[in-house]
Amino acid sequence: MRKKVIAGNWKMHMDLNESIGLISGIKNGMTNVNSKVILCPPYTSLETASTLLKGTEIGLGAQNIHFEDTGAFTGEVSAKMIKSVGCQYVILGHSERRAIFNESDEMINKKIKKALSEDLNVIFCIGETLEQRESNVTKDVVGKQIKLGLEGIAPEQMKNIIIAYEPVWAIGTGKTASPEQAQEVHLFIRELVGQLYNNEISDELIIQYGGSVKPANASELLSQNDIDGALVGGACLEAESFLAIIKAV
Ligand code: 13P
């Protein structure tokens, strides 16, 4: 039985003081929790978050890294740097990075390799746009993102990868994929990873759903066979709604 993993992607929200408030609210409500919880605040709050989360079971992640260790890359942050402030996770390939910051599958693959080489766990995001869904190419798009993103990743490294299926049309729009729509793609992802690696790896793979997950729809989504957790945006910015999603497991 795969343990559910609920991660909060804070995106570009929460200054340091706001972060401290949100983390303490989440910590205070973490009773009777059956899932793994991961917080992904902005870079500026990571070190403080790491201190506040010490001694808890809550994981900490960043929202991006560069694929080089060091260098003249103004404004960028490396895997080693986020590790040095206490991160165990990093989100890579988010659709906002792909669409707004022009990240290619090749670049995302390099970032995944770099993160794994630093013993970070990766939340690897994939998903189709509305236009792609309406043209019936969802599985082609998602399949290609997975094959290119995981190129050269060894079987033994797959235990450090979570895949997050986030249909772009469901992100921040209030439109959630129906549990059946999400389940269908999750099963496709698991079968594809089974073909690329083996059944043992695909059986253990955590596949999160993301896109307008809210307290009201979380338990139905999370009860699907192949939905092993959620990557939450908007609803993770308040302790109450994030905790309600965590407790929907
Ligand atoms: P929303 O939950 O705001 O739709 O965002 C989802 C997301 O992009 C998480 O990474």
CSV table of C-alpha atoms and ligand atoms in Angstrom, one decimal:
chain,number,residue,atom,x,y,z
A,1,MET,CA,0.0,0.0,0.0
A,2,ARG,CA,1.5,3.3,-1.1
A,3,LYS,CA,1.4,6.1,1.6
A,4,LYS,CA,-0.3,9.2,0.3
A,5,VAL,CA,1.9,12.3,-0.1
A,6,ILE,CA,0.4,15.8,0.2
A,7,ALA,CA,2.6,18.6,-0.9
A,8,GLY,CA,2.0,22.4,-0.8
A,9,ASN,CA,3.4,24.5,-3.6
A,10,TRP,CA,3.4,28.0,-2.2
A,11,LYS,CA,4.5,29.5,-5.6
A,12,MET,CA,5.4,33.2,-5.3
A,13,HIS,CA,3.4,33.7,-2.1
A,14,MET,CA,4.3,34.4,1.5
A,15,ASP,CA,7.1,36.7,2.7
A,16,LEU,CA,9.1,35.5,5.7
A,17,ASN,CA,6.7,36.6,8.4
A,18,GLU,CA,3.7,35.1,6.6
A,19,SER,CA,5.7,31.9,6.1
A,20,ILE,CA,6.3,31.6,9.8
A,21,GLY,CA,2.6,32.1,10.5
A,22,LEU,CA,1.5,29.5,8.0
A,23,ILE,CA,4.1,26.9,9.1
A,24,SER,CA,3.1,27.3,12.8
A,25,GLY,CA,-0.6,26.9,11.8
A,26,ILE,CA,0.1,23.8,9.9
A,27,LYS,CA,2.3,22.3,12.7
A,28,ASN,CA,-0.3,23.0,15.3
A,29,GLY,CA,-2.9,21.1,13.3
A,30,MET,CA,-0.8,18.0,12.5
A,31,THR,CA,-2.6,15.5,14.7
A,32,ASN,CA,-4.0,12.2,13.3
A,33,VAL,CA,-2.3,12.6,10.0
A,34,ASN,CA,-1.8,9.4,7.9
A,35,SER,CA,0.0,10.9,5.0
A,36,LYS,CA,3.5,12.3,4.3
A,37,VAL,CA,3.3,16.1,4.2
A,38,ILE,CA,5.8,18.3,2.3
A,39,LEU,CA,5.9,22.1,2.2
A,40,CYS,CA,7.5,24.0,-0.7
A,41,PRO,CA,7.8,27.7,0.3
A,42,PRO,CA,9.8,30.3,-1.8
A,43,TYR,CA,13.6,30.3,-1.5
A,44,THR,CA,13.6,33.2,0.9
A,45,SER,CA,11.7,31.2,3.6
A,46,LEU,CA,13.5,27.9,3.2
A,47,GLU,CA,16.1,28.2,5.9
A,48,THR,CA,13.6,29.5,8.5
A,49,ALA,CA,11.1,26.8,7.5
A,50,SER,CA,13.8,24.1,8.0
A,51,THR,CA,14.5,25.4,11.5
A,52,LEU,CA,10.7,25.5,12.3
A,53,LEU,CA,10.2,22.0,10.9
A,54,LYS,CA,13.0,20.3,12.8
A,55,GLY,CA,11.8,17.4,14.9
A,56,THR,CA,8.6,17.1,12.9
A,57,GLU,CA,7.8,14.6,10.1
A,58,ILE,CA,7.0,17.4,7.6
A,59,GLY,CA,9.3,17.5,4.6
A,60,LEU,CA,10.7,20.6,3.0
A,61,GLY,CA,11.2,21.3,-0.7
A,62,ALA,CA,12.1,24.1,-3.1
A,63,GLN,CA,10.2,25.0,-6.2
A,64,ASN,CA,13.1,24.9,-8.7
A,65,ILE,CA,16.8,24.6,-9.1
A,66,HIS,CA,19.4,25.3,-11.9
A,67,PHE,CA,21.1,22.2,-13.3
A,68,GLU,CA,24.7,23.5,-12.7
A,69,ASP,CA,26.4,23.5,-9.2
A,70,THR,CA,27.8,27.0,-9.4
A,71,GLY,CA,28.6,29.6,-11.9
A,72,ALA,CA,27.7,32.9,-13.5
A,73,PHE,CA,23.9,32.4,-13.6
A,74,THR,CA,22.5,35.5,-12.0
A,75,GLY,CA,19.4,34.9,-10.0
A,76,GLU,CA,19.6,31.1,-10.1
A,77,VAL,CA,19.9,28.7,-7.2
A,78,SER,CA,21.6,25.2,-7.2
A,79,ALA,CA,20.7,21.8,-5.8
A,80,LYS,CA,23.6,22.1,-3.3
A,81,MET,CA,22.3,25.4,-2.1
A,82,ILE,CA,18.8,24.2,-1.3
A,83,LYS,CA,20.2,21.2,0.3
A,84,SER,CA,22.4,23.3,2.5
A,85,VAL,CA,19.4,25.1,3.9
A,86,GLY,CA,17.6,21.8,4.8
A,87,CYS,CA,15.6,20.8,1.7
A,88,GLN,CA,14.9,17.1,1.0
A,89,TYR,CA,12.7,17.8,-2.0
A,90,VAL,CA,12.5,19.9,-5.1
A,91,ILE,CA,9.6,20.5,-7.6
A,92,LEU,CA,10.8,20.3,-11.2
A,93,GLY,CA,9.0,20.7,-14.5
A,94,HIS,CA,6.1,22.7,-13.2
A,95,SER,CA,3.9,23.9,-16.0
A,96,GLU,CA,4.5,27.5,-14.9
A,97,ARG,CA,8.2,26.9,-15.4
A,98,ARG,CA,7.6,25.3,-18.7
A,99,ALA,CA,5.2,27.9,-20.0
A,100,ILE,CA,6.4,31.2,-18.5
A,101,PHE,CA,10.1,30.5,-18.2
A,102,ASN,CA,10.5,28.3,-21.4
A,103,GLU,CA,11.9,25.2,-19.6
A,104,SER,CA,12.3,22.4,-22.1
A,105,ASP,CA,12.0,18.7,-21.4
A,106,GLU,CA,15.8,18.5,-21.9
A,107,MET,CA,16.4,21.2,-19.3
A,108,ILE,CA,14.0,19.5,-16.9
A,109,ASN,CA,15.8,16.2,-17.4
A,110,LYS,CA,19.2,17.9,-16.6
A,111,LYS,CA,17.7,19.4,-13.4
A,112,ILE,CA,16.2,16.0,-12.4
A,113,LYS,CA,19.6,14.4,-12.8
A,114,LYS,CA,21.3,17.1,-10.8
A,115,ALA,CA,18.8,16.9,-8.0
A,116,LEU,CA,19.1,13.1,-7.7
A,117,SER,CA,22.9,13.4,-7.7
A,118,GLU,CA,22.6,15.6,-4.6
A,119,ASP,CA,20.3,13.0,-2.9
A,120,LEU,CA,17.2,15.3,-3.3
A,121,ASN,CA,13.8,13.8,-3.9
A,122,VAL,CA,12.1,15.2,-7.0
A,123,ILE,CA,8.4,16.1,-7.5
A,124,PHE,CA,8.4,15.8,-11.3
A,125,CYS,CA,5.4,17.7,-12.9
A,126,ILE,CA,3.8,16.9,-16.1
A,127,GLY,CA,0.4,17.7,-17.7
A,128,GLU,CA,-1.4,18.7,-20.8
A,129,THR,CA,-3.0,22.0,-21.8
A,130,LEU,CA,-6.7,22.5,-22.5
A,131,GLU,CA,-6.0,22.6,-26.3
A,132,GLN,CA,-4.1,19.3,-26.1
A,133,ARG,CA,-6.9,17.6,-24.0
A,134,GLU,CA,-9.5,18.8,-26.5
A,135,SER,CA,-7.4,17.4,-29.4
A,136,ASN,CA,-7.2,14.0,-27.7
A,137,VAL,CA,-3.5,14.1,-27.3
A,138,THR,CA,-3.3,14.0,-23.5
A,139,LYS,CA,-1.5,10.6,-23.3
A,140,ASP,CA,0.9,11.5,-26.1
A,141,VAL,CA,1.9,14.7,-24.4
A,142,VAL,CA,2.2,13.3,-20.9
A,143,GLY,CA,4.0,10.2,-22.3
A,144,LYS,CA,6.5,12.3,-24.1
A,145,GLN,CA,7.1,14.5,-21.0
A,146,ILE,CA,7.8,11.4,-18.9
A,147,LYS,CA,10.1,9.7,-21.4
A,148,LEU,CA,12.2,12.9,-22.0
A,149,GLY,CA,12.2,13.9,-18.4
A,150,LEU,CA,13.3,10.5,-17.1
A,151,GLU,CA,15.8,9.8,-19.9
A,152,GLY,CA,18.9,8.3,-18.3
A,153,ILE,CA,17.4,8.0,-14.9
A,154,ALA,CA,18.5,4.6,-13.5
A,155,PRO,CA,15.9,2.2,-12.0
A,156,GLU,CA,17.4,2.5,-8.5
A,157,GLN,CA,16.9,6.3,-8.6
A,158,MET,CA,13.2,6.0,-9.3
A,159,LYS,CA,12.4,5.6,-5.6
A,160,ASN,CA,13.4,9.3,-5.2
A,161,ILE,CA,11.0,10.5,-7.8
A,162,ILE,CA,7.3,11.4,-7.3
A,163,ILE,CA,5.4,12.2,-10.5
A,164,ALA,CA,2.8,15.0,-10.2
A,165,TYR,CA,0.1,14.9,-12.9
A,166,GLU,CA,-1.2,18.5,-13.2
A,167,PRO,CA,-3.4,19.2,-16.1
A,168,VAL,CA,-2.6,22.8,-17.0
A,169,TRP,CA,-6.3,23.7,-17.6
A,170,ALA,CA,-7.0,22.7,-13.9
A,171,ILE,CA,-4.3,24.8,-12.3
A,172,GLY,CA,-5.6,27.9,-10.5
A,173,THR,CA,-8.8,27.8,-12.6
A,174,GLY,CA,-11.1,26.1,-10.1
A,175,LYS,CA,-11.7,23.4,-12.8
A,176,THR,CA,-10.6,20.1,-11.3
A,177,ALA,CA,-10.2,17.0,-13.4
A,178,SER,CA,-12.9,14.6,-12.4
A,179,PRO,CA,-11.7,11.7,-10.3
A,180,GLU,CA,-12.3,9.4,-13.3
A,181,GLN,CA,-10.4,11.7,-15.7
A,182,ALA,CA,-7.4,11.9,-13.3
A,183,GLN,CA,-7.5,8.2,-12.5
A,184,GLU,CA,-7.3,7.4,-16.3
A,185,VAL,CA,-4.2,9.4,-16.8
A,186,HIS,CA,-2.6,8.2,-13.5
A,187,LEU,CA,-3.1,4.6,-14.6
A,188,PHE,CA,-1.6,5.4,-18.0
A,189,ILE,CA,1.4,7.0,-16.2
A,190,ARG,CA,1.9,3.9,-14.0
A,191,GLU,CA,1.7,1.6,-16.9
A,192,LEU,CA,4.2,3.6,-18.9
A,193,VAL,CA,6.7,3.7,-16.0
A,194,GLY,CA,6.1,-0.1,-15.7
A,195,GLN,CA,7.2,-0.4,-19.4
A,196,LEU,CA,10.1,1.9,-19.1
A,197,TYR,CA,11.3,0.3,-15.8
A,198,ASN,CA,9.5,-2.7,-14.3
A,199,ASN,CA,6.3,-3.5,-12.3
A,200,GLU,CA,7.9,-3.3,-8.9
A,201,ILE,CA,9.0,0.3,-9.6
A,202,SER,CA,5.7,1.3,-11.1
A,203,ASP,CA,3.8,-0.3,-8.2
A,204,GLU,CA,5.7,1.8,-5.7
A,205,LEU,CA,5.7,5.0,-7.7
A,206,ILE,CA,3.8,7.9,-6.0
A,207,ILE,CA,1.7,9.8,-8.5
A,208,GLN,CA,0.2,13.0,-7.2
A,209,TYR,CA,-2.7,14.9,-8.7
A,210,GLY,CA,-2.5,18.7,-8.9
A,211,GLY,CA,-4.9,21.3,-10.2
A,212,SER,CA,-7.5,23.1,-8.0
A,213,VAL,CA,-7.4,20.5,-5.2
A,214,LYS,CA,-9.6,21.8,-2.4
A,215,PRO,CA,-11.0,20.4,0.8
A,216,ALA,CA,-14.3,19.7,-1.0
A,217,ASN,CA,-12.8,17.5,-3.7
A,218,ALA,CA,-9.8,16.0,-2.1
A,219,SER,CA,-11.2,12.8,-0.6
A,220,GLU,CA,-12.9,11.8,-3.8
A,221,LEU,CA,-9.7,12.4,-5.8
A,222,LEU,CA,-7.5,10.7,-3.2
A,223,SER,CA,-9.7,7.6,-3.1
A,224,GLN,CA,-8.9,6.7,-6.7
A,225,ASN,CA,-6.6,3.6,-7.0
A,226,ASP,CA,-3.7,5.4,-8.7
A,227,ILE,CA,-3.9,8.8,-7.1
A,228,ASP,CA,-1.3,8.7,-4.3
A,229,GLY,CA,-1.5,12.2,-3.1
A,230,ALA,CA,-1.9,15.8,-4.1
A,231,LEU,CA,0.2,18.8,-5.1
A,232,VAL,CA,-1.8,21.7,-3.8
A,233,GLY,CA,-1.4,25.4,-4.9
A,234,GLY,CA,-4.0,27.9,-3.8
A,235,ALA,CA,-5.5,25.8,-1.0
A,236,CYS,CA,-2.2,25.3,0.7
A,237,LEU,CA,-1.8,29.0,1.5
A,238,GLU,CA,-4.1,28.8,4.5
A,239,ALA,CA,-3.4,26.3,7.3
A,240,GLU,CA,-7.1,25.4,7.7
A,241,SER,CA,-7.7,24.4,4.0
A,242,PHE,CA,-4.3,22.7,3.7
A,243,LEU,CA,-4.9,20.7,6.8
A,244,ALA,CA,-8.4,19.7,5.6
A,245,ILE,CA,-6.9,18.3,2.4
A,246,ILE,CA,-4.2,16.4,4.5
A,247,LYS,CA,-7.0,15.0,6.7
A,248,ALA,CA,-9.1,13.9,3.7
A,249,VAL,CA,-6.7,11.0,3.3
B,1,13P,P1,-3.8,25.2,-7.7
B,1,13P,O1,-4.1,24.2,-6.6
B,1,13P,O2,-3.9,26.6,-7.3
B,1,13P,O3,-4.7,24.9,-8.9
B,1,13P,O4,-2.3,24.9,-8.2
B,1,13P,C1,-1.9,23.6,-8.5
B,1,13P,C2,-0.5,23.6,-8.7
B,1,13P,O5,0.0,24.2,-9.7
B,1,13P,C3,0.4,23.0,-7.7
B,1,13P,O6,1.7,22.9,-8.2
